[in-house]
N, CA and C atoms as an extended XYZ file, in Angstrom:
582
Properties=species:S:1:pos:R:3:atomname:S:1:resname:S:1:resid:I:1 pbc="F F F"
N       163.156       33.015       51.635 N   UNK     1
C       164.370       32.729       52.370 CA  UNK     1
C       165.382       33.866       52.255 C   UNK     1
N       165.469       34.782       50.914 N   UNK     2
C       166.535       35.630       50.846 CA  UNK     2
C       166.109       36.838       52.001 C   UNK     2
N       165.024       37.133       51.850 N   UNK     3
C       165.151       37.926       53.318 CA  UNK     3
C       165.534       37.824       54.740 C   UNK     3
N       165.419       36.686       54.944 N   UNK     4
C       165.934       36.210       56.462 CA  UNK     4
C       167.576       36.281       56.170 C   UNK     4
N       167.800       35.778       54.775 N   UNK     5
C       169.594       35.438       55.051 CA  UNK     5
C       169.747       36.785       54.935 C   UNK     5
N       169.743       37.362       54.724 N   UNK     6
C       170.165       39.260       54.624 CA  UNK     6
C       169.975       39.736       55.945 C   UNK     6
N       168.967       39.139       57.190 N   UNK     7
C       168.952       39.745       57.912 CA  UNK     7
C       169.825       39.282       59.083 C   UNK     7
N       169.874       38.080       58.643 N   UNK     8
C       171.058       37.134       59.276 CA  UNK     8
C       172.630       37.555       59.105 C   UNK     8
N       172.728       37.595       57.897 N   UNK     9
C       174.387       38.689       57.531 CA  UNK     9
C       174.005       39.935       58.095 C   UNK     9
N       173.247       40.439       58.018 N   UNK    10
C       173.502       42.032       59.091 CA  UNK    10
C       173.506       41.173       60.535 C   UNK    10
N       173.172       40.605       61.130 N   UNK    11
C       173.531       39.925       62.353 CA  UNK    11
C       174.498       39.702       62.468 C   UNK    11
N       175.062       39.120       62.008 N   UNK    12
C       176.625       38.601       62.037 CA  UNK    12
C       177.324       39.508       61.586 C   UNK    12
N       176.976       40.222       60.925 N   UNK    13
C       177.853       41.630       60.754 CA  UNK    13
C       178.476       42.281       61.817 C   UNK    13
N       176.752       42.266       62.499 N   UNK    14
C       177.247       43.270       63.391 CA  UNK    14
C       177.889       42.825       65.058 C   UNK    14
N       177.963       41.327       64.878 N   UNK    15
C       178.489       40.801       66.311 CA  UNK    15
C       180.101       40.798       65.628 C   UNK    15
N       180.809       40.695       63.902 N   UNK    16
C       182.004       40.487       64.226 CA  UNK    16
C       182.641       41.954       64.143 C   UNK    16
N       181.637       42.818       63.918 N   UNK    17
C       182.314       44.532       64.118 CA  UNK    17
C       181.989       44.561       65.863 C   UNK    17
N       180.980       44.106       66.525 N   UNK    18
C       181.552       44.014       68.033 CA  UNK    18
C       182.941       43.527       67.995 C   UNK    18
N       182.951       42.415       67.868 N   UNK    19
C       184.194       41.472       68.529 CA  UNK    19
C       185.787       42.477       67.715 C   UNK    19
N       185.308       43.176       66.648 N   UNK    20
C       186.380       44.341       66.085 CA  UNK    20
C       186.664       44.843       66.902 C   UNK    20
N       185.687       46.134       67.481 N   UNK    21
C       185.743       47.125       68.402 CA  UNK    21
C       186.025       46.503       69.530 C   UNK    21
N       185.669       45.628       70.156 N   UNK    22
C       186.359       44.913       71.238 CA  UNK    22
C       187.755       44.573       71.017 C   UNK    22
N       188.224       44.334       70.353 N   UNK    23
C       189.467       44.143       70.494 CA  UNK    23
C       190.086       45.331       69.912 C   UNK    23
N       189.998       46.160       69.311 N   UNK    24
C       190.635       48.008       69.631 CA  UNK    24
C       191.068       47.970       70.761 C   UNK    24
N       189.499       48.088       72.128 N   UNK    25
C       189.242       48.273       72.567 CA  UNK    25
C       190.689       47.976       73.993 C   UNK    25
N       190.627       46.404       73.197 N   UNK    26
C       191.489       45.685       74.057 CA  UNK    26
C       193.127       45.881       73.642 C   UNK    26
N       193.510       46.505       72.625 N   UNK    27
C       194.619       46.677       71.922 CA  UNK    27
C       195.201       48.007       72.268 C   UNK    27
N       194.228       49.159       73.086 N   UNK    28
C       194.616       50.554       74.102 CA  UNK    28
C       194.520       50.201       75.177 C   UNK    28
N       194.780       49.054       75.606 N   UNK    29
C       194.769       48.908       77.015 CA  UNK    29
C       193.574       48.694       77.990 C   UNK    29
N       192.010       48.676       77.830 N   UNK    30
C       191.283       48.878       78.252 CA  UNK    30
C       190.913       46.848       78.014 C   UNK    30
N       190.270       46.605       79.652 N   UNK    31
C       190.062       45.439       79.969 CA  UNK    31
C       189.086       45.398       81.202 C   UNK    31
N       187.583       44.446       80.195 N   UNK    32
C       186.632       44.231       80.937 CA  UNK    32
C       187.200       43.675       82.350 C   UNK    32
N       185.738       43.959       83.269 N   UNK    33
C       185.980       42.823       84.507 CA  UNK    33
C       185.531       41.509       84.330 C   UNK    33
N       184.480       41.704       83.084 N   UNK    34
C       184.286       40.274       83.082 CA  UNK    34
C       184.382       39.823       81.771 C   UNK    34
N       184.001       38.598       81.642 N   UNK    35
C       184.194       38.107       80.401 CA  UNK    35
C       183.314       38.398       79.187 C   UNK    35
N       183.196       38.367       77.933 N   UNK    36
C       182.318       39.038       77.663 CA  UNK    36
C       181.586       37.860       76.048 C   UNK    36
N       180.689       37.355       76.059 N   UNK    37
C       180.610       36.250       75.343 CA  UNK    37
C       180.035       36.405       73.677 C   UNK    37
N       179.979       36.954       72.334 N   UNK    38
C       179.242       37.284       71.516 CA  UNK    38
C       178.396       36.131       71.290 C   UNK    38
N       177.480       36.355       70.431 N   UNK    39
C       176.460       35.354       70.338 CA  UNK    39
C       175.576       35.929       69.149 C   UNK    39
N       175.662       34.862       67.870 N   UNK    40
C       174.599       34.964       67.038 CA  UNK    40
C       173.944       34.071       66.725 C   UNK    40
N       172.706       33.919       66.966 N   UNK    41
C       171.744       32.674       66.798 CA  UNK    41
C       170.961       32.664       65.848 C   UNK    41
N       171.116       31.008       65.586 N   UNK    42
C       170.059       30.962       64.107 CA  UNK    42
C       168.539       30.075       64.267 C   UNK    42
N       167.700       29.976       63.778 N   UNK    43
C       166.437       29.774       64.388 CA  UNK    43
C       166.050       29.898       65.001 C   UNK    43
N       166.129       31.719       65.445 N   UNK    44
C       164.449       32.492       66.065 CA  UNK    44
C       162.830       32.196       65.806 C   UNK    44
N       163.215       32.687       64.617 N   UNK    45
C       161.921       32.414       63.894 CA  UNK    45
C       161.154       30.884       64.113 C   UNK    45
N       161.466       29.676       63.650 N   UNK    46
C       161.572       28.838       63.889 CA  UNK    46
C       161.153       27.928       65.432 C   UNK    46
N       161.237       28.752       66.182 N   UNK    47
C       161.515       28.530       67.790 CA  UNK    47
C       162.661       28.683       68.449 C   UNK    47
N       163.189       29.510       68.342 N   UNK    48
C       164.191       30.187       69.137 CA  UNK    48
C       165.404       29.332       69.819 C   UNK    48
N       165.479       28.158       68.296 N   UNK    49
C       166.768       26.908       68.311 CA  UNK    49
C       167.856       26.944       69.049 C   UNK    49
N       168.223       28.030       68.288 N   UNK    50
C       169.770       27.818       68.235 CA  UNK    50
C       170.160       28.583       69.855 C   UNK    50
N       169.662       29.617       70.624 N   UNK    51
C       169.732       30.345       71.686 CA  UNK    51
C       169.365       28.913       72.559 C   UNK    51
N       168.223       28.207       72.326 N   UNK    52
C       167.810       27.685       73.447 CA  UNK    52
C       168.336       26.338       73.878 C   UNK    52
N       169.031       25.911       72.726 N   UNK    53
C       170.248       24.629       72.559 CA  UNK    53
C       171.363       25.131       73.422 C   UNK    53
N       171.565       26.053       72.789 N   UNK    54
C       173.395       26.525       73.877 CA  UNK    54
C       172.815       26.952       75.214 C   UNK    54
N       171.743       27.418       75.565 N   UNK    55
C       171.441       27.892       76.673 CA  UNK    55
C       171.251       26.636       77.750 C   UNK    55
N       170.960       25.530       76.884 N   UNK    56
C       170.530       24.321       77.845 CA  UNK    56
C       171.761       23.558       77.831 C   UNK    56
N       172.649       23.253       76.641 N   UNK    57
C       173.881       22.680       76.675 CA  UNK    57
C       174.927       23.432       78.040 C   UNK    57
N       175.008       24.514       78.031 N   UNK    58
C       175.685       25.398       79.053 CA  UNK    58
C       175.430       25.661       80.087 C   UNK    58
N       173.794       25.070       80.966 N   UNK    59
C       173.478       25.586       81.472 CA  UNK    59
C       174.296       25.523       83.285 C   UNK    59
N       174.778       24.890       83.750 N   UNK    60
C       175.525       24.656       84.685 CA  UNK    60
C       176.730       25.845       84.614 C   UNK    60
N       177.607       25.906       83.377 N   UNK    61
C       178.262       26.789       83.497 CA  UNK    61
C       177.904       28.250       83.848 C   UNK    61
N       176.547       28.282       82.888 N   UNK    62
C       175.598       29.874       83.083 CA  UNK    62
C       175.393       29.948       84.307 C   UNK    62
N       174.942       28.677       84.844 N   UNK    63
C       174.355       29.122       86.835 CA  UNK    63
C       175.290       29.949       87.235 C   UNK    63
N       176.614       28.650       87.487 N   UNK    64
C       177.628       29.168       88.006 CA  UNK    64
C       178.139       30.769       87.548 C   UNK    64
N       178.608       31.006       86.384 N   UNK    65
C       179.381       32.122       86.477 CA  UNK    65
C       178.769       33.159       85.364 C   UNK    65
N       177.583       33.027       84.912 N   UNK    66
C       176.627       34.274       83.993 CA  UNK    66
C       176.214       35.177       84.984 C   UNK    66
N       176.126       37.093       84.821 N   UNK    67
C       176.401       37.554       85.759 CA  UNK    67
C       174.882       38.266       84.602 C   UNK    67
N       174.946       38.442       83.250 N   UNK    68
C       173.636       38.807       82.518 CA  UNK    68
C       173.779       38.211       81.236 C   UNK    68
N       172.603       38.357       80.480 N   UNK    69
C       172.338       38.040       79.369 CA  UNK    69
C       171.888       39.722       78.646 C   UNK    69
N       172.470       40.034       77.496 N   UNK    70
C       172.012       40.880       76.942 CA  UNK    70
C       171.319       40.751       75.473 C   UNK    70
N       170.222       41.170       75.205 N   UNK    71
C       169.742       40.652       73.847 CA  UNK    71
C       169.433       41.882       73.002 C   UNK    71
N       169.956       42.455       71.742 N   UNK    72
C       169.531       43.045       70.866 CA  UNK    72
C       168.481       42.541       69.767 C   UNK    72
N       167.341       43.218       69.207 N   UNK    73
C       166.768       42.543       68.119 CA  UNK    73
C       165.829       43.832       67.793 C   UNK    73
N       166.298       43.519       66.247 N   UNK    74
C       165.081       44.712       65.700 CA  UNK    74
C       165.498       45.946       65.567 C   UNK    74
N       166.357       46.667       65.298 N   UNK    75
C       167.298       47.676       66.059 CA  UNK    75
C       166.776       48.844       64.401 C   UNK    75
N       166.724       49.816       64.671 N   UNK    76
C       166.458       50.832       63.698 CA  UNK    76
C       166.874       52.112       64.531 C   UNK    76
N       166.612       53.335       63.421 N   UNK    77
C       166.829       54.621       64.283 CA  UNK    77
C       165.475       54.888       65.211 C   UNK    77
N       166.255       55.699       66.471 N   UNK    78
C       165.103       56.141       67.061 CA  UNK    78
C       165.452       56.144       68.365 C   UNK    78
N       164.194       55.915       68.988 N   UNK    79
C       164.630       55.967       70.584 CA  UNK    79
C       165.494       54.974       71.417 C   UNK    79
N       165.645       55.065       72.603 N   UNK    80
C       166.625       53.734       72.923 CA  UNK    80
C       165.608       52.661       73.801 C   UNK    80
N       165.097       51.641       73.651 N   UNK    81
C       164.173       51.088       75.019 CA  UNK    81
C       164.764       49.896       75.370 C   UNK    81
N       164.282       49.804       76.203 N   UNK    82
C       164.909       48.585       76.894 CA  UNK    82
C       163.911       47.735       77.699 C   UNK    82
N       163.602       46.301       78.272 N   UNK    83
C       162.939       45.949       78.939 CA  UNK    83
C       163.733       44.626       79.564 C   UNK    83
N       163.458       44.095       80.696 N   UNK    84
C       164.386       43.141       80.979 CA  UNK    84
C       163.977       43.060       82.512 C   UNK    84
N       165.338       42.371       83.321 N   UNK    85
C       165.104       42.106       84.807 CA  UNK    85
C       165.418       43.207       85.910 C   UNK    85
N       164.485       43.646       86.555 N   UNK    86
C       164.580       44.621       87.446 CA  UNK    86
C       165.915       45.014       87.971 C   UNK    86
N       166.757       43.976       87.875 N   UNK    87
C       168.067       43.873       89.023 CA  UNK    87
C       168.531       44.585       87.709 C   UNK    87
N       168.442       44.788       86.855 N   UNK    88
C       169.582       45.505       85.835 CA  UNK    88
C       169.240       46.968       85.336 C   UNK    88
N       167.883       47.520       86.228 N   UNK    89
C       167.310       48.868       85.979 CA  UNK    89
C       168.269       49.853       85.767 C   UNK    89
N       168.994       49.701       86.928 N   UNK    90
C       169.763       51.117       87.374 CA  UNK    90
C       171.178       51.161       86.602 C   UNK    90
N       171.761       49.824       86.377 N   UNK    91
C       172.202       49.234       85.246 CA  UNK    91
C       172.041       49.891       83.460 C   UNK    91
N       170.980       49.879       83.296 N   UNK    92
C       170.898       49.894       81.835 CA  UNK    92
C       170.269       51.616       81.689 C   UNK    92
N       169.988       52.499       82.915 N   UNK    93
C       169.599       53.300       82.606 CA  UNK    93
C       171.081       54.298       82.968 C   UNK    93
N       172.087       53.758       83.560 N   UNK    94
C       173.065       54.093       83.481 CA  UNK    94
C       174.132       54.095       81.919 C   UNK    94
N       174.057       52.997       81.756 N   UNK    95
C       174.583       52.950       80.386 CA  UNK    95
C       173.535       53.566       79.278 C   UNK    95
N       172.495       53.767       79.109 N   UNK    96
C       171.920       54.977       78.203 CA  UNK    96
C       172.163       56.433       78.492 C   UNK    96
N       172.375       56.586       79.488 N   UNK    97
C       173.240       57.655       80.197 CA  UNK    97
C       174.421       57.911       79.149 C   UNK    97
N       175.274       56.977       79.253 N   UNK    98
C       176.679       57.390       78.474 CA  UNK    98
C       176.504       56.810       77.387 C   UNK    98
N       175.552       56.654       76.463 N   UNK    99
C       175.047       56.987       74.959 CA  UNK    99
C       174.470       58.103       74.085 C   UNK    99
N       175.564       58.816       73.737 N   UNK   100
C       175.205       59.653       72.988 CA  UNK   100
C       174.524       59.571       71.359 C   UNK   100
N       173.502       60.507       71.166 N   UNK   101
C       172.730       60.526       70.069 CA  UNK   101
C       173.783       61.250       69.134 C   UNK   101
N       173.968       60.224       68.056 N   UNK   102
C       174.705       61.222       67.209 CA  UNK   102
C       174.022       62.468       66.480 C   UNK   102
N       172.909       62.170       66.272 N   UNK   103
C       172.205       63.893       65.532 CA  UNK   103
C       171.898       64.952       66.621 C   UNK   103
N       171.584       64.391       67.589 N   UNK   104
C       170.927       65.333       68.738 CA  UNK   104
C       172.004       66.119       69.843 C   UNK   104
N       172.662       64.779       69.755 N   UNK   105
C       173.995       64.787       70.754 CA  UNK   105
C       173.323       64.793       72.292 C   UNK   105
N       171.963       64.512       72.197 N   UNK   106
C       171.180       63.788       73.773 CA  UNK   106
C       171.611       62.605       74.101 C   UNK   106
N       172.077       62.222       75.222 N   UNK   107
C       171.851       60.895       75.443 CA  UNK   107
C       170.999       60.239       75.325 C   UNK   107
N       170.944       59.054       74.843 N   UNK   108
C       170.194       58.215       74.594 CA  UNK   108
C       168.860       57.920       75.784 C   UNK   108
N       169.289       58.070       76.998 N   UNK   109
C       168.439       58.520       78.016 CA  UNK   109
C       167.693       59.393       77.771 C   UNK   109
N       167.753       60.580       77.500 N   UNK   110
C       167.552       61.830       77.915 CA  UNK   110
C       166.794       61.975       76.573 C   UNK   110
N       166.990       61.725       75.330 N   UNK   111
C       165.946       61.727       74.123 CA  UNK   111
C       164.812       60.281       74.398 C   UNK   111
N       164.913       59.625       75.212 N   UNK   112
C       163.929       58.415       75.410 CA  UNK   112
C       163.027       58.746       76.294 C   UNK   112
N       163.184       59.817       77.435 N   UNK   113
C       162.676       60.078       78.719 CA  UNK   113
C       161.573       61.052       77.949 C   UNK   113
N       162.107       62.287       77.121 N   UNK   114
C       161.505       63.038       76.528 CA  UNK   114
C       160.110       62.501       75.650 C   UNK   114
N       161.012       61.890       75.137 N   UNK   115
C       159.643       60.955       73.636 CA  UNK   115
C       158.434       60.456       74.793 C   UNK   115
N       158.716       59.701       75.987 N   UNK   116
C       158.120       58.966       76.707 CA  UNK   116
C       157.081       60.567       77.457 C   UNK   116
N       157.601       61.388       77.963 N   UNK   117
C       156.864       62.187       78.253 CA  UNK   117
C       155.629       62.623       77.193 C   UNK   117
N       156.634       63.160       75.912 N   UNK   118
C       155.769       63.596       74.959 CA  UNK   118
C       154.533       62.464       74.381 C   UNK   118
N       154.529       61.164       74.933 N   UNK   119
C       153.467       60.330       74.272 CA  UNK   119
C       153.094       59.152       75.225 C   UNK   119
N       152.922       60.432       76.819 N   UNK   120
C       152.222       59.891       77.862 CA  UNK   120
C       150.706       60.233       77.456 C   UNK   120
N       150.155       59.091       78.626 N   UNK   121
C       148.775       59.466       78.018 CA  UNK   121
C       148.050       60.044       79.013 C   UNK   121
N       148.920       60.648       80.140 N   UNK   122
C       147.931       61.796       80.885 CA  UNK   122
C       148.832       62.078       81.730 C   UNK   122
N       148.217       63.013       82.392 N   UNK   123
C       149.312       64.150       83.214 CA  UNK   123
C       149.887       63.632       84.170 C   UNK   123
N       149.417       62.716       84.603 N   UNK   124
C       149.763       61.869       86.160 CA  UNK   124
C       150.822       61.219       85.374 C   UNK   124
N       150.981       60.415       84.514 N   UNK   125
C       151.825       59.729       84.297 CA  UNK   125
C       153.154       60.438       83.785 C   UNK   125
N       152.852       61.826       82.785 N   UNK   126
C       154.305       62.902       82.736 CA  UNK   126
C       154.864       63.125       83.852 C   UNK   126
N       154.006       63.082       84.968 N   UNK   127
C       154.546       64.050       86.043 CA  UNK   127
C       155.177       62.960       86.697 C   UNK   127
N       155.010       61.172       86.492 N   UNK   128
C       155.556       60.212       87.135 CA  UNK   128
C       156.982       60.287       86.378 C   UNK   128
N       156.779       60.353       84.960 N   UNK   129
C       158.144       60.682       84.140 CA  UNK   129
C       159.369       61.155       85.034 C   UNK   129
N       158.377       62.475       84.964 N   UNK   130
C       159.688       63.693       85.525 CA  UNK   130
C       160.468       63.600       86.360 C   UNK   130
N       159.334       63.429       87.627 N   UNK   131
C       160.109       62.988       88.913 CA  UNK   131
C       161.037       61.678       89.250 C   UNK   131
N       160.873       60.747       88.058 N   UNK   132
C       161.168       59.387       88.767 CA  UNK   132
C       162.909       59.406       88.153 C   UNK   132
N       163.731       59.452       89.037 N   UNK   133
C       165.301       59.504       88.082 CA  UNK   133
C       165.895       58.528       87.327 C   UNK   133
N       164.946       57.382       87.426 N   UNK   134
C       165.650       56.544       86.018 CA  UNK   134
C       164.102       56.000       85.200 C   UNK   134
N       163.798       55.853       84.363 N   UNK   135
C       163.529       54.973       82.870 CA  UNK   135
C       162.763       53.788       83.858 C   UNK   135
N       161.697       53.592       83.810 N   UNK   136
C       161.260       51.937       84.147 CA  UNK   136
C       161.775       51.246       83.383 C   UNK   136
N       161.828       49.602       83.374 N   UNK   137
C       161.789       49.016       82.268 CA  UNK   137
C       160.650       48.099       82.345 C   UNK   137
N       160.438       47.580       81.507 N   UNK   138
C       159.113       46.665       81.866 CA  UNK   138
C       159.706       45.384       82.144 C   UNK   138
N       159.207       44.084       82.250 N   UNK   139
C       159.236       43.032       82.359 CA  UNK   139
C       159.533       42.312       81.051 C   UNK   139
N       160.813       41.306       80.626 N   UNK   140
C       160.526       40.758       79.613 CA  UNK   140
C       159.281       39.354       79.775 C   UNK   140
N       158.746       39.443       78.512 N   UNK   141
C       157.657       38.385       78.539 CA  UNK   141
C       159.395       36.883       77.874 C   UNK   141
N       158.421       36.151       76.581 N   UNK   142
C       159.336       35.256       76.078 CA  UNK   142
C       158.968       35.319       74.657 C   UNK   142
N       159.438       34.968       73.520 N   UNK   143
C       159.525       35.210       71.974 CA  UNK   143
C       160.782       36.042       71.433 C   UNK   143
N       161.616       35.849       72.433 N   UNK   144
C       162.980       36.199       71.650 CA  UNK   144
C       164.297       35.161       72.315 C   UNK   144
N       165.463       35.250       71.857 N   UNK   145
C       166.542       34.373       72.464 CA  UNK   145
C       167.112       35.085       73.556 C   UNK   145
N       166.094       35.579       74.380 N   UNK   146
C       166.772       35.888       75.550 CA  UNK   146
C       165.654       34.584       76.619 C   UNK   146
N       164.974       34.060       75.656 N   UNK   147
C       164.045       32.887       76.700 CA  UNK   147
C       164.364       32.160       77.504 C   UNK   147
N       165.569       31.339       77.033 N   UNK   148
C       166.180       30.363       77.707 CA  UNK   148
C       167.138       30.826       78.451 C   UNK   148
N       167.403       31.511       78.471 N   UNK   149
C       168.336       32.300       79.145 CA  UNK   149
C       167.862       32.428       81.051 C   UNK   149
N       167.051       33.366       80.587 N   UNK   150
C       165.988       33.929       81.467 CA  UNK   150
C       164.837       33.025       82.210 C   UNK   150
N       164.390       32.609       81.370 N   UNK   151
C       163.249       31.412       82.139 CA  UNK   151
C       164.034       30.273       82.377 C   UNK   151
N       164.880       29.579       81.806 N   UNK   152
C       165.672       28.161       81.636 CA  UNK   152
C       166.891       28.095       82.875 C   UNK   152
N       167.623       29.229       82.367 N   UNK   153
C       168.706       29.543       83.338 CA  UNK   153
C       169.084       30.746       84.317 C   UNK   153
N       167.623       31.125       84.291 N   UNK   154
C       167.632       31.775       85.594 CA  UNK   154
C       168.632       32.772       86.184 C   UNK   154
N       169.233       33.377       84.908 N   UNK   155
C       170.262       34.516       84.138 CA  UNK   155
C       169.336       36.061       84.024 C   UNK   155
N       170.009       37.151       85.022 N   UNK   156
C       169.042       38.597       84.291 CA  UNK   156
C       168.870       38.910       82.876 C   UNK   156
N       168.209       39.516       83.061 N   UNK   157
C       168.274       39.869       81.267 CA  UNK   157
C       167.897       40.844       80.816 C   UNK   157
N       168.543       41.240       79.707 N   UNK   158
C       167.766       43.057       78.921 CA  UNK   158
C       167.502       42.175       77.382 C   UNK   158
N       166.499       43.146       77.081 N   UNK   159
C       166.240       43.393       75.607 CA  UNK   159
C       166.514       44.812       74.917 C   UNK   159
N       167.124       45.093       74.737 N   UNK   160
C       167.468       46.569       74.095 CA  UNK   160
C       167.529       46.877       72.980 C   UNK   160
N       167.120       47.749       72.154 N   UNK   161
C       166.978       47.923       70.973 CA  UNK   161
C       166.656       50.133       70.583 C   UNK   161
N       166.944       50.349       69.594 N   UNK   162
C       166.464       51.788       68.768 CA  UNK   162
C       165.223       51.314       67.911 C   UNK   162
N       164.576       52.304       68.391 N   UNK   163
C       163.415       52.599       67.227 CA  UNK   163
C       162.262       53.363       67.031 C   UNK   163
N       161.364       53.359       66.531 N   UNK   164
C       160.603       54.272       66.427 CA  UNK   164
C       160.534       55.693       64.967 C   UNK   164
N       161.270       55.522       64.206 N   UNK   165
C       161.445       56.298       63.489 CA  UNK   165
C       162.151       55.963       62.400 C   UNK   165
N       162.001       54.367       62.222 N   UNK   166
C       162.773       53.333       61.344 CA  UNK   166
C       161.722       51.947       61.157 C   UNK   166
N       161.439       51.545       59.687 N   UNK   167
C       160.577       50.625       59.736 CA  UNK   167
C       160.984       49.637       60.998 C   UNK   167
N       160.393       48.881       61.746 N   UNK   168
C       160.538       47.770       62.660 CA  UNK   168
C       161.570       46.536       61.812 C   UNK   168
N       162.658       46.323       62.465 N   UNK   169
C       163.384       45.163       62.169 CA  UNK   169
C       164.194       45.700       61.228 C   UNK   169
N       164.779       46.629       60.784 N   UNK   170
C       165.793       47.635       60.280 CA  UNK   170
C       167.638       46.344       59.718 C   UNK   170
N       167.687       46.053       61.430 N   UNK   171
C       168.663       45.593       61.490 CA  UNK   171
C       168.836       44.785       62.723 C   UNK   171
N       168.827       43.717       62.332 N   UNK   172
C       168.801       42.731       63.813 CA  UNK   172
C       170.511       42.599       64.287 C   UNK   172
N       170.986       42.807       64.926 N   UNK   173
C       172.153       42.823       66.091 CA  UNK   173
C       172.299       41.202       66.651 C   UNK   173
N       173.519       41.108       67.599 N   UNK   174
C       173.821       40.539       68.281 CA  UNK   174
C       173.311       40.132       69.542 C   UNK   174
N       173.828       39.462       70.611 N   UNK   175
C       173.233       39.070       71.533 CA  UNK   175
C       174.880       38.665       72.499 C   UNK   175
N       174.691       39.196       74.107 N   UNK   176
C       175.860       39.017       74.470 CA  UNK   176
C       175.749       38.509       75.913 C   UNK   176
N       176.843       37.363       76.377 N   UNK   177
C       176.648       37.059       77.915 CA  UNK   177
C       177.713       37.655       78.610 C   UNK   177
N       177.310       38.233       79.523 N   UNK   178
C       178.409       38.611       80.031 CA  UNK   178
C       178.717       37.566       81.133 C   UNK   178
N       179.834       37.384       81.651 N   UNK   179
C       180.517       35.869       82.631 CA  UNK   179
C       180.958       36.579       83.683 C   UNK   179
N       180.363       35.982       85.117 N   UNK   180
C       181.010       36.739       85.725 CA  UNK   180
C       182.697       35.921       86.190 C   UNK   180
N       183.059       35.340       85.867 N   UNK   181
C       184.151       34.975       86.093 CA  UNK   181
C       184.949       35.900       85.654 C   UNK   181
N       186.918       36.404       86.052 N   UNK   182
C       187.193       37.410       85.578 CA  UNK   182
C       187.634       37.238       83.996 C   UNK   182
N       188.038       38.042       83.715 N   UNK   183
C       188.235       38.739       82.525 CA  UNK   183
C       189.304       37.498       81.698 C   UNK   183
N       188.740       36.933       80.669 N   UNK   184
C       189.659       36.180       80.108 CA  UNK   184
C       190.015       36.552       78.665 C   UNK   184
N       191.157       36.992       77.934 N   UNK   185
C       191.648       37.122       76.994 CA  UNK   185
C       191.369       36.830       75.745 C   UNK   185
N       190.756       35.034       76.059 N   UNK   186
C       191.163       34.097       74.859 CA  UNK   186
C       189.315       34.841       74.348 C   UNK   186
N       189.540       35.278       73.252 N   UNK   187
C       188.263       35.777       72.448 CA  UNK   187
C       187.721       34.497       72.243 C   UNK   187
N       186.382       34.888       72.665 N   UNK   188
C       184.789       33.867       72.472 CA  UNK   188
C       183.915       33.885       71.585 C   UNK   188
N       183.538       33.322       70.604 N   UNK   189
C       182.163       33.829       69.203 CA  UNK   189
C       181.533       32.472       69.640 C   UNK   189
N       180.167       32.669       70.498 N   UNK   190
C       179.452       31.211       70.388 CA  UNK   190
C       178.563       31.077       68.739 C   UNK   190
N       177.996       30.372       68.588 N   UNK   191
C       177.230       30.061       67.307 CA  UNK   191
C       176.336       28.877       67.120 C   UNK   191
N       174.911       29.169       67.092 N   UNK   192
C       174.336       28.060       67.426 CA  UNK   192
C       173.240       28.258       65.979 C   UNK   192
N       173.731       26.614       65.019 N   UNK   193
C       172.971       26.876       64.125 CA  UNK   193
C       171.959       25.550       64.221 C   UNK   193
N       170.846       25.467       63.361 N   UNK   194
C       170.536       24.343       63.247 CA  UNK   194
C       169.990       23.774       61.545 C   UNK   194
């Protein structure tokens, strides 16, 4: 059990240093368009409880005004990948765009595109690399708390994460909805335990 709760406090760590930096963020003047929801869930492991309770408790509200679902998990140093719903391609390869590598000082794009070249497995497919101007992403399957989300409520979705150069599961992260309703003030921490 002590390993999961350790990995659980780095979870929650790291959604209330989001909700920190978000409110900096919000304290220079700078204000999302939309709303922006944190989220740390407890029984993944388990069956993916606590995500798939709030996802079904909410789900009317999600129809209506969830604009994405974003899911971190597993997060270490390394490359940046991402996989999720097509509609958010151009989306998420934009925002790796304006992620800079702190050692490299590559964007997070631009060191992911590379790695991906360097550990293609034949020439046709580098040369699909090169030419193609954004990052595929693949398809998410289901086995994380972006399930209910995505299959249940019918919400886009990313999985995003670093790695490759860090044991697997380093540091598990947060998970965030974004609303498309506009921008509301009153700070949100959902929490779904069981």
């Amino acid at each position: 059990m002590g390993e999961w709760r350790g990995r659980s406090d780095i979870r929650h760590g790291a959604v209330l240093e989001e909700g920190r930096a978000l409110g900096e963020l919000l304290k220079a003047g700078w204000k999302p368009k939309r709303t922006i929801i944190l989220c740390a869930w407890d029984g993944e492991e388990p069956g993916l409880l606590g995500s798939t309770e709030w996802a079904e408790e909410h789900y009317d509200d999600l129809r209506a005004h969830a604009v994405a679902y974003v899911n971190s998990d597993s997060n270490g140093r390394g490359y940046f990948g991402v996989e999720g719903s097509h509609t958010l391609e151009k989306f998420s390869n934009d925002v790796a765009r304006d992620v800079s590598d702190p050692e490299t000082q590559l964007s997070a794009w631009k060191r992911s595109r590379l790695h991906e070249i360097a550990t293609a497995k034949s020439a046709d497919q580098r040369k699909e690399i090169r030419e193609r101007a954004d990052l595929r992403i693949p398809a998410l399957g289901s086995g994380s708390d972006y399930t209910a989300f995505l299959q249940h409520d019918g919400i886009a979705s990313l999985n995003i994460g670093f790695g490759g150069e860090t044991a697997a599961g380093s540091i598990t992260p947060s998970t965030m909805i974004f609303i498309g309703t506009p921008f509301s003030a009153t700070p949100t921490l959902c929490t779904a335990a069981r």
